[in-house]
Amino acid sequence: NPFSTETSIDYYIPEALFCDNGSCHIIFYDQLGRTIEEITVLKSGFGTINVSTKNLPDGVFTYKLLVNGEVIDVKKMLLHK
């Protein structure tokens, strides 16, 4: 984990948790807790998303995986250009 302009994030949503009607999201927050991006995940199982950080300043960012409003996972990433 530090990265510069682009990174990929692997995730897993158990099959028992259904991702229908836009109920699964990965939400990115800045250091002040403000939402900077929200990505809708369309299916359960293993997946990867690519994240571009061209418009973001250096710093630590948090991202959460939410399914039906419940937090499944939380991680941090360090952006260093």
PDB file of C-alpha atoms in Angstrom:
ATOM      1  CA  ASN A   1       0.000   0.000   0.000  1.00  0.00           C
ATOM      2  CA  PRO A   2       1.363   3.292  -0.866  1.00  0.00           C
ATOM      3  CA  PHE A   3       0.410   3.982  -4.452  1.00  0.00           C
ATOM      4  CA  SER A   4       0.558   6.971  -6.781  1.00  0.00           C
ATOM      5  CA  THR A   5      -2.032   7.534  -9.514  1.00  0.00           C
ATOM      6  CA  GLU A   6      -3.914   4.258  -9.779  1.00  0.00           C
ATOM      7  CA  THR A   7      -4.511   1.139  -7.733  1.00  0.00           C
ATOM      8  CA  SER A   8      -6.749  -1.913  -7.733  1.00  0.00           C
ATOM      9  CA  ILE A   9      -8.725  -3.134  -4.743  1.00  0.00           C
ATOM     10  CA  ASP A  10      -9.784  -6.748  -4.327  1.00  0.00           C
ATOM     11  CA  TYR A  11     -12.935  -7.488  -2.337  1.00  0.00           C
ATOM     12  CA  TYR A  12     -15.113 -10.416  -1.338  1.00  0.00           C
ATOM     13  CA  ILE A  13     -18.828 -10.388  -0.617  1.00  0.00           C
ATOM     14  CA  PRO A  14     -20.165 -13.723   0.686  1.00  0.00           C
ATOM     15  CA  GLU A  15     -22.657 -15.374  -1.669  1.00  0.00           C
ATOM     16  CA  ALA A  16     -25.253 -15.372   1.133  1.00  0.00           C
ATOM     17  CA  LEU A  17     -25.284 -11.553   0.982  1.00  0.00           C
ATOM     18  CA  PHE A  18     -27.105 -10.585  -2.184  1.00  0.00           C
ATOM     19  CA  CYS A  19     -26.062  -7.501  -4.140  1.00  0.00           C
ATOM     20  CA  ASP A  20     -29.267  -6.574  -5.862  1.00  0.00           C
ATOM     21  CA  ASN A  21     -30.887  -3.218  -6.561  1.00  0.00           C
ATOM     22  CA  GLY A  22     -27.653  -1.348  -5.812  1.00  0.00           C
ATOM     23  CA  SER A  23     -27.374  -2.624  -2.231  1.00  0.00           C
ATOM     24  CA  CYS A  24     -23.572  -3.156  -2.271  1.00  0.00           C
ATOM     25  CA  HIS A  25     -21.128  -0.248  -2.316  1.00  0.00           C
ATOM     26  CA  ILE A  26     -17.487   0.605  -1.806  1.00  0.00           C
ATOM     27  CA  ILE A  27     -17.296   4.128  -0.419  1.00  0.00           C
ATOM     28  CA  PHE A  28     -14.097   6.175  -0.218  1.00  0.00           C
ATOM     29  CA  TYR A  29     -13.541   8.868   2.418  1.00  0.00           C
ATOM     30  CA  ASP A  30     -10.895  11.541   2.862  1.00  0.00           C
ATOM     31  CA  GLN A  31      -9.062  12.240   6.137  1.00  0.00           C
ATOM     32  CA  LEU A  32     -11.948  14.397   7.358  1.00  0.00           C
ATOM     33  CA  GLY A  33     -14.536  11.665   6.764  1.00  0.00           C
ATOM     34  CA  ARG A  34     -16.053  13.272   3.676  1.00  0.00           C
ATOM     35  CA  THR A  35     -17.255  10.925   0.938  1.00  0.00           C
ATOM     36  CA  ILE A  36     -15.094  11.350  -2.145  1.00  0.00           C
ATOM     37  CA  GLU A  37     -16.395   8.482  -4.285  1.00  0.00           C
ATOM     38  CA  GLU A  38     -18.977   5.713  -4.143  1.00  0.00           C
ATOM     39  CA  ILE A  39     -18.862   2.650  -6.386  1.00  0.00           C
ATOM     40  CA  THR A  40     -21.811   0.275  -6.704  1.00  0.00           C
ATOM     41  CA  VAL A  41     -20.904  -3.430  -6.724  1.00  0.00           C
ATOM     42  CA  LEU A  42     -23.303  -5.499  -8.802  1.00  0.00           C
ATOM     43  CA  LYS A  43     -22.644  -9.074  -7.653  1.00  0.00           C
ATOM     44  CA  SER A  44     -21.508 -11.151  -4.702  1.00  0.00           C
ATOM     45  CA  GLY A  45     -18.273 -13.137  -4.674  1.00  0.00           C
ATOM     46  CA  PHE A  46     -14.729 -12.054  -5.451  1.00  0.00           C
ATOM     47  CA  GLY A  47     -14.132  -8.880  -7.420  1.00  0.00           C
ATOM     48  CA  THR A  48     -11.644  -6.143  -8.208  1.00  0.00           C
ATOM     49  CA  ILE A  49     -12.144  -2.447  -8.805  1.00  0.00           C
ATOM     50  CA  ASN A  50      -9.640  -0.010 -10.292  1.00  0.00           C
ATOM     51  CA  VAL A  51      -9.311   3.352  -8.584  1.00  0.00           C
ATOM     52  CA  SER A  52      -7.852   6.469 -10.204  1.00  0.00           C
ATOM     53  CA  THR A  53      -6.508   9.132  -7.856  1.00  0.00           C
ATOM     54  CA  LYS A  54      -5.421  11.752 -10.386  1.00  0.00           C
ATOM     55  CA  ASN A  55      -7.583  14.464  -8.775  1.00  0.00           C
ATOM     56  CA  LEU A  56      -6.756  13.661  -5.140  1.00  0.00           C
ATOM     57  CA  PRO A  57      -4.050  15.145  -2.913  1.00  0.00           C
ATOM     58  CA  ASP A  58      -1.491  13.010  -1.084  1.00  0.00           C
ATOM     59  CA  GLY A  59      -2.800  11.507   2.127  1.00  0.00           C
ATOM     60  CA  VAL A  60      -4.513   8.623   3.868  1.00  0.00           C
ATOM     61  CA  PHE A  61      -7.932   7.571   2.613  1.00  0.00           C
ATOM     62  CA  THR A  62     -10.408   5.092   4.073  1.00  0.00           C
ATOM     63  CA  TYR A  63     -12.734   2.829   2.138  1.00  0.00           C
ATOM     64  CA  LYS A  64     -15.655   0.750   3.360  1.00  0.00           C
ATOM     65  CA  LEU A  65     -17.467  -2.167   1.825  1.00  0.00           C
ATOM     66  CA  LEU A  66     -21.174  -1.908   2.658  1.00  0.00           C
ATOM     67  CA  VAL A  67     -23.857  -4.506   1.939  1.00  0.00           C
ATOM     68  CA  ASN A  68     -27.461  -3.556   2.667  1.00  0.00           C
ATOM     69  CA  GLY A  69     -26.196  -0.672   4.811  1.00  0.00           C
ATOM     70  CA  GLU A  70     -24.004  -2.955   6.962  1.00  0.00           C
ATOM     71  CA  VAL A  71     -20.239  -2.427   7.027  1.00  0.00           C
ATOM     72  CA  ILE A  72     -18.514  -5.631   5.883  1.00  0.00           C
ATOM     73  CA  ASP A  73     -14.926  -4.362   5.751  1.00  0.00           C
ATOM     74  CA  VAL A  74     -12.921  -1.164   6.311  1.00  0.00           C
ATOM     75  CA  LYS A  75      -9.393  -0.475   5.062  1.00  0.00           C
ATOM     76  CA  LYS A  76      -7.034   2.441   4.588  1.00  0.00           C
ATOM     77  CA  MET A  77      -4.852   3.373   1.671  1.00  0.00           C
ATOM     78  CA  LEU A  78      -1.940   5.771   1.403  1.00  0.00           C
ATOM     79  CA  LEU A  79      -1.661   7.995  -1.641  1.00  0.00           C
ATOM     80  CA  HIS A  80       1.843   9.296  -2.358  1.00  0.00           C
ATOM     81  CA  LYS A  81       2.513  10.935  -5.716  1.00  0.00           C
TER      82      LYS A  81
END
